[in-house]
Each structure stands twice: as structure tokens, then as C-alpha cells.
């Protein structure tokens, strides 16, 4: 969804109709997020303090500069016809612009750039790790258009969010350098290494739990090792989980409510960047506010 209100409407519709909806962030069906959730719930890293992650890419022509089909448009024939007015939907009315259609992620009217394209696939699975879906308390963002000047959205973007459950989220990204930072879950007594190089190369085979120095001795006595390597197991695919949920009516891996709460953090980061503000979320009113809400 492009706005918080749209995300809220999805949740409302799912509740009213009783339908099963699976949000399409397929990585949430990978086992490492569910193993990390178990580790946190067992208290192996103590109190959760911070989650960190990244999404970095690089290309000569710039991210999202997909091929423009010269014969396609409102005057195109057959498969080249594009219903421009229908495609615009609730976005501002504009004359036909091939760049906006084929490379829509570069423009605020249709996209939140890196945040809405890529960060969702980090925030959504972290919602699973944290144990319950959570709205953010406070969100801010930074970055800019540092390399690719052919767009409205930043090519470098950073998100920081705080949650009422007393932990923070820090995400880093650029579309002009593809060296990632490690994906970590930091606790007072230990750290879960989710993605050592910060980049998924297929299925992750294991995650690692390393104790902090304050509990190293007790950790070794219990586990007979200085760090735990937790192997991943095969889980049903995202699509199979959806189909089974349709039959059984159980909650799918990434249901509408969890997806909504992840989207609030993402959308607020875009709003904070564009407005140059620190923004807050009032969970009772379910709306973004400029001052800290009463919790």
C-alpha cells in the first residue's frame, strides 16, 4: 500500500469479510525469522535492544531504470495499449509520461522509493522475530539523492524507529553501493547474527547466537560452546501456507494486521524524510502525530 490509510483499509476489509489474506513478503516463510523468535522468547539474548539491517544495490544505469517500450502508451495498439487513467488510480492527474509508467518507483506519486520497495522485506520478518506485531512509537529518516539525479526519491536512505516495547530499529541502504552491513538482533546478554554479509544468497543454513561478555561464563556452562549455531529447517512455502490457511481458516504467516504494522513504520519513514521531521504514532487513534502520544 502507498499510504497508512490504505493499509488500515486492508485490515478493516479482511476483518469485515472474514477472508484470508497473505501479504506477499515471501521471506517471512523462511525459518531463520521463526528460529530467532524462539531464541528471543527463551531469553537467550536477554532483553531485546536493537534490530539492524540493510538493503544495498548498485548498477551503472541506476536502480529502477527499467526498459521503456517505445510503442506502449494510451495510443498503443493491442498489447501495447496502456489505460493511463486507470493506472494512475488515486495518484495526481498527469499527462502520459513513459518514464513515470515504466520507472514508477523513482517518483513520489507512486512509490516511497527504497523504503516501500525494499525495507518492507526487512521490517515484516522482524515483526515475526519480535514476537508480536508492533506499531512504531517514533520514526525518523535521512539520506538523499547522491548519485542518480534522474529521480525524486533518494538513492540513499536510512530509517530509525523506536518502539514502545523499548527497542529500536536501524536500517541502512543505498542504490549506489552493494556492500551490506550484517543483519543483527542485539540483546543485553547476546546477539543473533541473522545474515553475516547482510545479503541473502538463497536459503540461510543457520543463524548464530553469541553471548555478551557479561554472561559468557554462564553461557558456556549451559551450552558447552562460546557461540551457538542454530540450523535452519525446511518450512512450507509462502504460497502453500496461504493455500492451507484458505482451507483451514487459520492465520497465515504474514497476515493483514502484521503487514499493516510493518507498513506503518515504512510509510512513516518516507513521511519523516519528506517533511524533515521526527514523527510519532498514536496507537489508539492509529494515526501519525507530531508530538509524543500518551502511552
mmCIF file with all atom_site columns, N, CA and C in Angstrom, residues 195-242:
data_model
loop_
_atom_site.group_PDB
_atom_site.id
_atom_site.type_symbol
_atom_site.label_atom_id
_atom_site.label_alt_id
_atom_site.label_comp_id
_atom_site.label_asym_id
_atom_site.label_entity_id
_atom_site.label_seq_id
_atom_site.pdbx_PDB_ins_code
_atom_site.Cartn_x
_atom_site.Cartn_y
_atom_site.Cartn_z
_atom_site.occupancy
_atom_site.B_iso_or_equiv
_atom_site.pdbx_formal_charge
_atom_site.auth_seq_id
_atom_site.auth_comp_id
_atom_site.auth_asym_id
_atom_site.auth_atom_id
_atom_site.pdbx_PDB_model_num
ATOM 1   N N  . UNK A 1 195 ? 22.217 -12.471 9.225  1.00 0.00 ? 195 UNK A N  1
ATOM 2   C CA . UNK A 1 195 ? 22.796 -12.508 7.887  1.00 0.00 ? 195 UNK A CA 1
ATOM 3   C C  . UNK A 1 195 ? 24.208 -11.931 7.975  1.00 0.00 ? 195 UNK A C  1
ATOM 4   N N  . UNK A 1 196 ? 25.247 -12.762 8.034  1.00 0.00 ? 196 UNK A N  1
ATOM 5   C CA . UNK A 1 196 ? 26.606 -12.257 8.259  1.00 0.00 ? 196 UNK A CA 1
ATOM 6   C C  . UNK A 1 196 ? 27.052 -11.188 7.268  1.00 0.00 ? 196 UNK A C  1
ATOM 7   N N  . UNK A 1 197 ? 26.819 -11.405 5.975  1.00 0.00 ? 197 UNK A N  1
ATOM 8   C CA . UNK A 1 197 ? 27.250 -10.434 4.974  1.00 0.00 ? 197 UNK A CA 1
ATOM 9   C C  . UNK A 1 197 ? 26.159 -9.420  4.655  1.00 0.00 ? 197 UNK A C  1
ATOM 10  N N  . UNK A 1 198 ? 25.030 -9.535  5.364  1.00 0.00 ? 198 UNK A N  1
ATOM 11  C CA . UNK A 1 198 ? 23.941 -8.610  5.103  1.00 0.00 ? 198 UNK A CA 1
ATOM 12  C C  . UNK A 1 198 ? 23.170 -8.900  3.845  1.00 0.00 ? 198 UNK A C  1
ATOM 13  N N  . UNK A 1 199 ? 23.447 -10.024 3.197  1.00 0.00 ? 199 UNK A N  1
ATOM 14  C CA . UNK A 1 199 ? 22.805 -10.315 1.918  1.00 0.00 ? 199 UNK A CA 1
ATOM 15  C C  . UNK A 1 199 ? 22.380 -11.772 1.885  1.00 0.00 ? 199 UNK A C  1
ATOM 16  N N  . UNK A 1 200 ? 21.156 -12.028 1.466  1.00 0.00 ? 200 UNK A N  1
ATOM 17  C CA . UNK A 1 200 ? 20.668 -13.394 1.343  1.00 0.00 ? 200 UNK A CA 1
ATOM 18  C C  . UNK A 1 200 ? 21.143 -13.994 0.026  1.00 0.00 ? 200 UNK A C  1
ATOM 19  N N  . UNK A 1 201 ? 21.833 -15.122 0.106  1.00 0.00 ? 201 UNK A N  1
ATOM 20  C CA . UNK A 1 201 ? 22.192 -15.878 -1.095 1.00 0.00 ? 201 UNK A CA 1
ATOM 21  C C  . UNK A 1 201 ? 21.437 -17.200 -1.022 1.00 0.00 ? 201 UNK A C  1
ATOM 22  N N  . UNK A 1 202 ? 20.166 -17.158 -1.392 1.00 0.00 ? 202 UNK A N  1
ATOM 23  C CA . UNK A 1 202 ? 19.335 -18.333 -1.238 1.00 0.00 ? 202 UNK A CA 1
ATOM 24  C C  . UNK A 1 202 ? 18.927 -18.528 0.215  1.00 0.00 ? 202 UNK A C  1
ATOM 25  N N  . UNK A 1 203 ? 18.610 -19.747 0.577  1.00 0.00 ? 203 UNK A N  1
ATOM 26  C CA . UNK A 1 203 ? 18.166 -20.058 1.931  1.00 0.00 ? 203 UNK A CA 1
ATOM 27  C C  . UNK A 1 203 ? 19.331 -19.973 2.921  1.00 0.00 ? 203 UNK A C  1
ATOM 28  N N  . UNK A 1 204 ? 19.095 -19.321 4.057  1.00 0.00 ? 204 UNK A N  1
ATOM 29  C CA . UNK A 1 204 ? 20.103 -19.265 5.111  1.00 0.00 ? 204 UNK A CA 1
ATOM 30  C C  . UNK A 1 204 ? 20.148 -20.621 5.816  1.00 0.00 ? 204 UNK A C  1
ATOM 31  N N  . UNK A 1 205 ? 21.359 -21.184 5.979  1.00 0.00 ? 205 UNK A N  1
ATOM 32  C CA . UNK A 1 205 ? 21.502 -22.522 6.576  1.00 0.00 ? 205 UNK A CA 1
ATOM 33  C C  . UNK A 1 205 ? 21.493 -22.481 8.096  1.00 0.00 ? 205 UNK A C  1
ATOM 34  N N  . UNK A 1 206 ? 21.921 -21.366 8.687  1.00 0.00 ? 206 UNK A N  1
ATOM 35  C CA . UNK A 1 206 ? 21.967 -21.284 10.141 1.00 0.00 ? 206 UNK A CA 1
ATOM 36  C C  . UNK A 1 206 ? 22.010 -19.823 10.570 1.00 0.00 ? 206 UNK A C  1
ATOM 37  N N  . UNK A 1 207 ? 21.649 -19.579 11.827 1.00 0.00 ? 207 UNK A N  1
ATOM 38  C CA . UNK A 1 207 ? 21.873 -18.287 12.461 1.00 0.00 ? 207 UNK A CA 1
ATOM 39  C C  . UNK A 1 207 ? 22.723 -18.543 13.705 1.00 0.00 ? 207 UNK A C  1
ATOM 40  N N  . UNK A 1 208 ? 23.394 -17.519 14.182 1.00 0.00 ? 208 UNK A N  1
ATOM 41  C CA . UNK A 1 208 ? 24.352 -17.688 15.268 1.00 0.00 ? 208 UNK A CA 1
ATOM 42  C C  . UNK A 1 208 ? 23.963 -16.831 16.463 1.00 0.00 ? 208 UNK A C  1
ATOM 43  N N  . UNK A 1 209 ? 24.045 -17.419 17.653 1.00 0.00 ? 209 UNK A N  1
ATOM 44  C CA . UNK A 1 209 ? 23.811 -16.701 18.898 1.00 0.00 ? 209 UNK A CA 1
ATOM 45  C C  . UNK A 1 209 ? 25.141 -16.595 19.643 1.00 0.00 ? 209 UNK A C  1
ATOM 46  N N  . UNK A 1 210 ? 25.568 -15.370 19.907 1.00 0.00 ? 210 UNK A N  1
ATOM 47  C CA . UNK A 1 210 ? 26.828 -15.127 20.603 1.00 0.00 ? 210 UNK A CA 1
ATOM 48  C C  . UNK A 1 210 ? 26.553 -14.360 21.888 1.00 0.00 ? 210 UNK A C  1
ATOM 49  N N  . UNK A 1 211 ? 27.055 -14.839 23.029 1.00 0.00 ? 211 UNK A N  1
ATOM 50  C CA . UNK A 1 211 ? 26.774 -14.158 24.299 1.00 0.00 ? 211 UNK A CA 1
ATOM 51  C C  . UNK A 1 211 ? 27.601 -12.884 24.448 1.00 0.00 ? 211 UNK A C  1
ATOM 52  N N  . UNK A 1 212 ? 27.098 -11.955 25.225 1.00 0.00 ? 212 UNK A N  1
ATOM 53  C CA . UNK A 1 212 ? 27.871 -10.794 25.634 1.00 0.00 ? 212 UNK A CA 1
ATOM 54  C C  . UNK A 1 212 ? 28.851 -11.220 26.734 1.00 0.00 ? 212 UNK A C  1
ATOM 55  N N  . UNK A 1 213 ? 29.886 -10.427 26.913 1.00 0.00 ? 213 UNK A N  1
ATOM 56  C CA . UNK A 1 213 ? 30.934 -10.787 27.876 1.00 0.00 ? 213 UNK A CA 1
ATOM 57  C C  . UNK A 1 213 ? 30.398 -10.940 29.301 1.00 0.00 ? 213 UNK A C  1
ATOM 58  N N  . UNK A 1 214 ? 29.319 -10.222 29.610 1.00 0.00 ? 214 UNK A N  1
ATOM 59  C CA . UNK A 1 214 ? 28.792 -10.260 30.978 1.00 0.00 ? 214 UNK A CA 1
ATOM 60  C C  . UNK A 1 214 ? 28.198 -11.615 31.342 1.00 0.00 ? 214 UNK A C  1
ATOM 61  N N  . UNK A 1 215 ? 27.901 -12.460 30.336 1.00 0.00 ? 215 UNK A N  1
ATOM 62  C CA . UNK A 1 215 ? 27.295 -13.768 30.626 1.00 0.00 ? 215 UNK A CA 1
ATOM 63  C C  . UNK A 1 215 ? 28.047 -14.911 29.946 1.00 0.00 ? 215 UNK A C  1
ATOM 64  N N  . UNK A 1 216 ? 29.238 -14.634 29.428 1.00 0.00 ? 216 UNK A N  1
ATOM 65  C CA . UNK A 1 216 ? 29.981 -15.655 28.683 1.00 0.00 ? 216 UNK A CA 1
ATOM 66  C C  . UNK A 1 216 ? 30.189 -16.938 29.489 1.00 0.00 ? 216 UNK A C  1
ATOM 67  N N  . UNK A 1 217 ? 30.554 -16.793 30.732 1.00 0.00 ? 217 UNK A N  1
ATOM 68  C CA . UNK A 1 217 ? 30.857 -17.969 31.558 1.00 0.00 ? 217 UNK A CA 1
ATOM 69  C C  . UNK A 1 217 ? 29.636 -18.846 31.757 1.00 0.00 ? 217 UNK A C  1
ATOM 70  N N  . UNK A 1 218 ? 28.510 -18.225 32.101 1.00 0.00 ? 218 UNK A N  1
ATOM 71  C CA . UNK A 1 218 ? 27.273 -18.992 32.290 1.00 0.00 ? 218 UNK A CA 1
ATOM 72  C C  . UNK A 1 218 ? 26.807 -19.613 30.971 1.00 0.00 ? 218 UNK A C  1
ATOM 73  N N  . UNK A 1 219 ? 26.967 -18.870 29.878 1.00 0.00 ? 219 UNK A N  1
ATOM 74  C CA . UNK A 1 219 ? 26.570 -19.369 28.555 1.00 0.00 ? 219 UNK A CA 1
ATOM 75  C C  . UNK A 1 219 ? 27.355 -20.640 28.225 1.00 0.00 ? 219 UNK A C  1
ATOM 76  N N  . UNK A 1 220 ? 28.659 -20.604 28.487 1.00 0.00 ? 220 UNK A N  1
ATOM 77  C CA . UNK A 1 220 ? 29.490 -21.768 28.173 1.00 0.00 ? 220 UNK A CA 1
ATOM 78  C C  . UNK A 1 220 ? 29.124 -22.963 29.054 1.00 0.00 ? 220 UNK A C  1
ATOM 79  N N  . UNK A 1 221 ? 28.846 -22.704 30.318 1.00 0.00 ? 221 UNK A N  1
ATOM 80  C CA . UNK A 1 221 ? 28.463 -23.797 31.214 1.00 0.00 ? 221 UNK A CA 1
ATOM 81  C C  . UNK A 1 221 ? 27.191 -24.483 30.732 1.00 0.00 ? 221 UNK A C  1
ATOM 82  N N  . UNK A 1 222 ? 26.267 -23.696 30.212 1.00 0.00 ? 222 UNK A N  1
ATOM 83  C CA . UNK A 1 222 ? 24.979 -24.244 29.775 1.00 0.00 ? 222 UNK A CA 1
ATOM 84  C C  . UNK A 1 222 ? 25.078 -24.946 28.427 1.00 0.00 ? 222 UNK A C  1
ATOM 85  N N  . UNK A 1 223 ? 25.788 -24.320 27.475 1.00 0.00 ? 223 UNK A N  1
ATOM 86  C CA . UNK A 1 223 ? 25.764 -24.798 26.090 1.00 0.00 ? 223 UNK A CA 1
ATOM 87  C C  . UNK A 1 223 ? 27.050 -25.487 25.648 1.00 0.00 ? 223 UNK A C  1
ATOM 88  N N  . UNK A 1 224 ? 28.088 -25.448 26.488 1.00 0.00 ? 224 UNK A N  1
ATOM 89  C CA . UNK A 1 224 ? 29.376 -26.083 26.175 1.00 0.00 ? 224 UNK A CA 1
ATOM 90  C C  . UNK A 1 224 ? 29.995 -25.541 24.887 1.00 0.00 ? 224 UNK A C  1
ATOM 91  N N  . UNK A 1 225 ? 29.761 -24.295 24.609 1.00 0.00 ? 225 UNK A N  1
ATOM 92  C CA . UNK A 1 225 ? 30.329 -23.637 23.436 1.00 0.00 ? 225 UNK A CA 1
ATOM 93  C C  . UNK A 1 225 ? 30.308 -22.130 23.670 1.00 0.00 ? 225 UNK A C  1
ATOM 94  N N  . UNK A 1 226 ? 31.167 -21.423 22.945 1.00 0.00 ? 226 UNK A N  1
ATOM 95  C CA . UNK A 1 226 ? 31.217 -19.962 23.082 1.00 0.00 ? 226 UNK A CA 1
ATOM 96  C C  . UNK A 1 226 ? 30.208 -19.261 22.186 1.00 0.00 ? 226 UNK A C  1
ATOM 97  N N  . UNK A 1 227 ? 29.608 -19.978 21.242 1.00 0.00 ? 227 UNK A N  1
ATOM 98  C CA . UNK A 1 227 ? 28.524 -19.433 20.420 1.00 0.00 ? 227 UNK A CA 1
ATOM 99  C C  . UNK A 1 227 ? 27.699 -20.587 19.875 1.00 0.00 ? 227 UNK A C  1
ATOM 100 N N  . UNK A 1 228 ? 26.426 -20.355 19.716 1.00 0.00 ? 228 UNK A N  1
ATOM 101 C CA . UNK A 1 228 ? 25.509 -21.387 19.229 1.00 0.00 ? 228 UNK A CA 1
ATOM 102 C C  . UNK A 1 228 ? 25.206 -21.170 17.754 1.00 0.00 ? 228 UNK A C  1
ATOM 103 N N  . UNK A 1 229 ? 25.362 -22.207 16.966 1.00 0.00 ? 229 UNK A N  1
ATOM 104 C CA . UNK A 1 229 ? 24.952 -22.165 15.566 1.00 0.00 ? 229 UNK A CA 1
ATOM 105 C C  . UNK A 1 229 ? 23.632 -22.931 15.459 1.00 0.00 ? 229 UNK A C  1
ATOM 106 N N  . UNK A 1 230 ? 22.554 -22.211 15.180 1.00 0.00 ? 230 UNK A N  1
ATOM 107 C CA . UNK A 1 230 ? 21.214 -22.800 15.131 1.00 0.00 ? 230 UNK A CA 1
ATOM 108 C C  . UNK A 1 230 ? 20.889 -23.170 13.686 1.00 0.00 ? 230 UNK A C  1
ATOM 109 N N  . UNK A 1 231 ? 20.763 -24.470 13.373 1.00 0.00 ? 231 UNK A N  1
ATOM 110 C CA . UNK A 1 231 ? 20.466 -24.869 11.990 1.00 0.00 ? 231 UNK A CA 1
ATOM 111 C C  . UNK A 1 231 ? 19.024 -24.548 11.602 1.00 0.00 ? 231 UNK A C  1
ATOM 112 N N  . UNK A 1 232 ? 18.838 -24.224 10.331 1.00 0.00 ? 232 UNK A N  1
ATOM 113 C CA . UNK A 1 232 ? 17.509 -23.924 9.822  1.00 0.00 ? 232 UNK A CA 1
ATOM 114 C C  . UNK A 1 232 ? 16.843 -25.201 9.317  1.00 0.00 ? 232 UNK A C  1
ATOM 115 N N  . UNK A 1 233 ? 15.523 -25.228 9.406  1.00 0.00 ? 233 UNK A N  1
ATOM 116 C CA . UNK A 1 233 ? 14.759 -26.357 8.930  1.00 0.00 ? 233 UNK A CA 1
ATOM 117 C C  . UNK A 1 233 ? 13.872 -25.930 7.764  1.00 0.00 ? 233 UNK A C  1
ATOM 118 N N  . UNK A 1 234 ? 13.474 -26.893 6.993  1.00 0.00 ? 234 UNK A N  1
ATOM 119 C CA . UNK A 1 234 ? 12.599 -26.617 5.853  1.00 0.00 ? 234 UNK A CA 1
ATOM 120 C C  . UNK A 1 234 ? 11.201 -26.274 6.360  1.00 0.00 ? 234 UNK A C  1
ATOM 121 N N  . UNK A 1 235 ? 10.634 -25.208 5.855  1.00 0.00 ? 235 UNK A N  1
ATOM 122 C CA . UNK A 1 235 ? 9.261  -24.817 6.171  1.00 0.00 ? 235 UNK A CA 1
ATOM 123 C C  . UNK A 1 235 ? 8.442  -24.830 4.897  1.00 0.00 ? 235 UNK A C  1
ATOM 124 N N  . UNK A 1 236 ? 7.122  -24.874 5.038  1.00 0.00 ? 236 UNK A N  1
ATOM 125 C CA . UNK A 1 236 ? 6.294  -24.818 3.845  1.00 0.00 ? 236 UNK A CA 1
ATOM 126 C C  . UNK A 1 236 ? 6.441  -23.455 3.178  1.00 0.00 ? 236 UNK A C  1
ATOM 127 N N  . UNK A 1 237 ? 6.280  -23.430 1.888  1.00 0.00 ? 237 UNK A N  1
ATOM 128 C CA . UNK A 1 237 ? 6.454  -22.192 1.141  1.00 0.00 ? 237 UNK A CA 1
ATOM 129 C C  . UNK A 1 237 ? 5.361  -21.184 1.498  1.00 0.00 ? 237 UNK A C  1
ATOM 130 N N  . UNK A 1 238 ? 5.612  -19.943 1.156  1.00 0.00 ? 238 UNK A N  1
ATOM 131 C CA . UNK A 1 238 ? 4.660  -18.869 1.422  1.00 0.00 ? 238 UNK A CA 1
ATOM 132 C C  . UNK A 1 238 ? 3.310  -19.167 0.750  1.00 0.00 ? 238 UNK A C  1
ATOM 133 N N  . UNK A 1 239 ? 3.355  -19.651 -0.481 1.00 0.00 ? 239 UNK A N  1
ATOM 134 C CA . UNK A 1 239 ? 2.117  -19.946 -1.200 1.00 0.00 ? 239 UNK A CA 1
ATOM 135 C C  . UNK A 1 239 ? 1.383  -21.143 -0.604 1.00 0.00 ? 239 UNK A C  1
ATOM 136 N N  . UNK A 1 240 ? 2.129  -22.187 -0.231 1.00 0.00 ? 240 UNK A N  1
ATOM 137 C CA . UNK A 1 240 ? 1.481  -23.348 0.393  1.00 0.00 ? 240 UNK A CA 1
ATOM 138 C C  . UNK A 1 240 ? 0.843  -22.963 1.724  1.00 0.00 ? 240 UNK A C  1
ATOM 139 N N  . UNK A 1 241 ? 1.518  -22.085 2.466  1.00 0.00 ? 241 UNK A N  1
ATOM 140 C CA . UNK A 1 241 ? 0.957  -21.620 3.731  1.00 0.00 ? 241 UNK A CA 1
ATOM 141 C C  . UNK A 1 241 ? -0.349 -20.874 3.490  1.00 0.00 ? 241 UNK A C  1
ATOM 142 N N  . UNK A 1 242 ? -0.374 -20.047 2.449  1.00 0.00 ? 242 UNK A N  1
ATOM 143 C CA . UNK A 1 242 ? -1.599 -19.318 2.113  1.00 0.00 ? 242 UNK A CA 1
ATOM 144 C C  . UNK A 1 242 ? -2.723 -20.286 1.750  1.00 0.00 ? 242 UNK A C  1
#
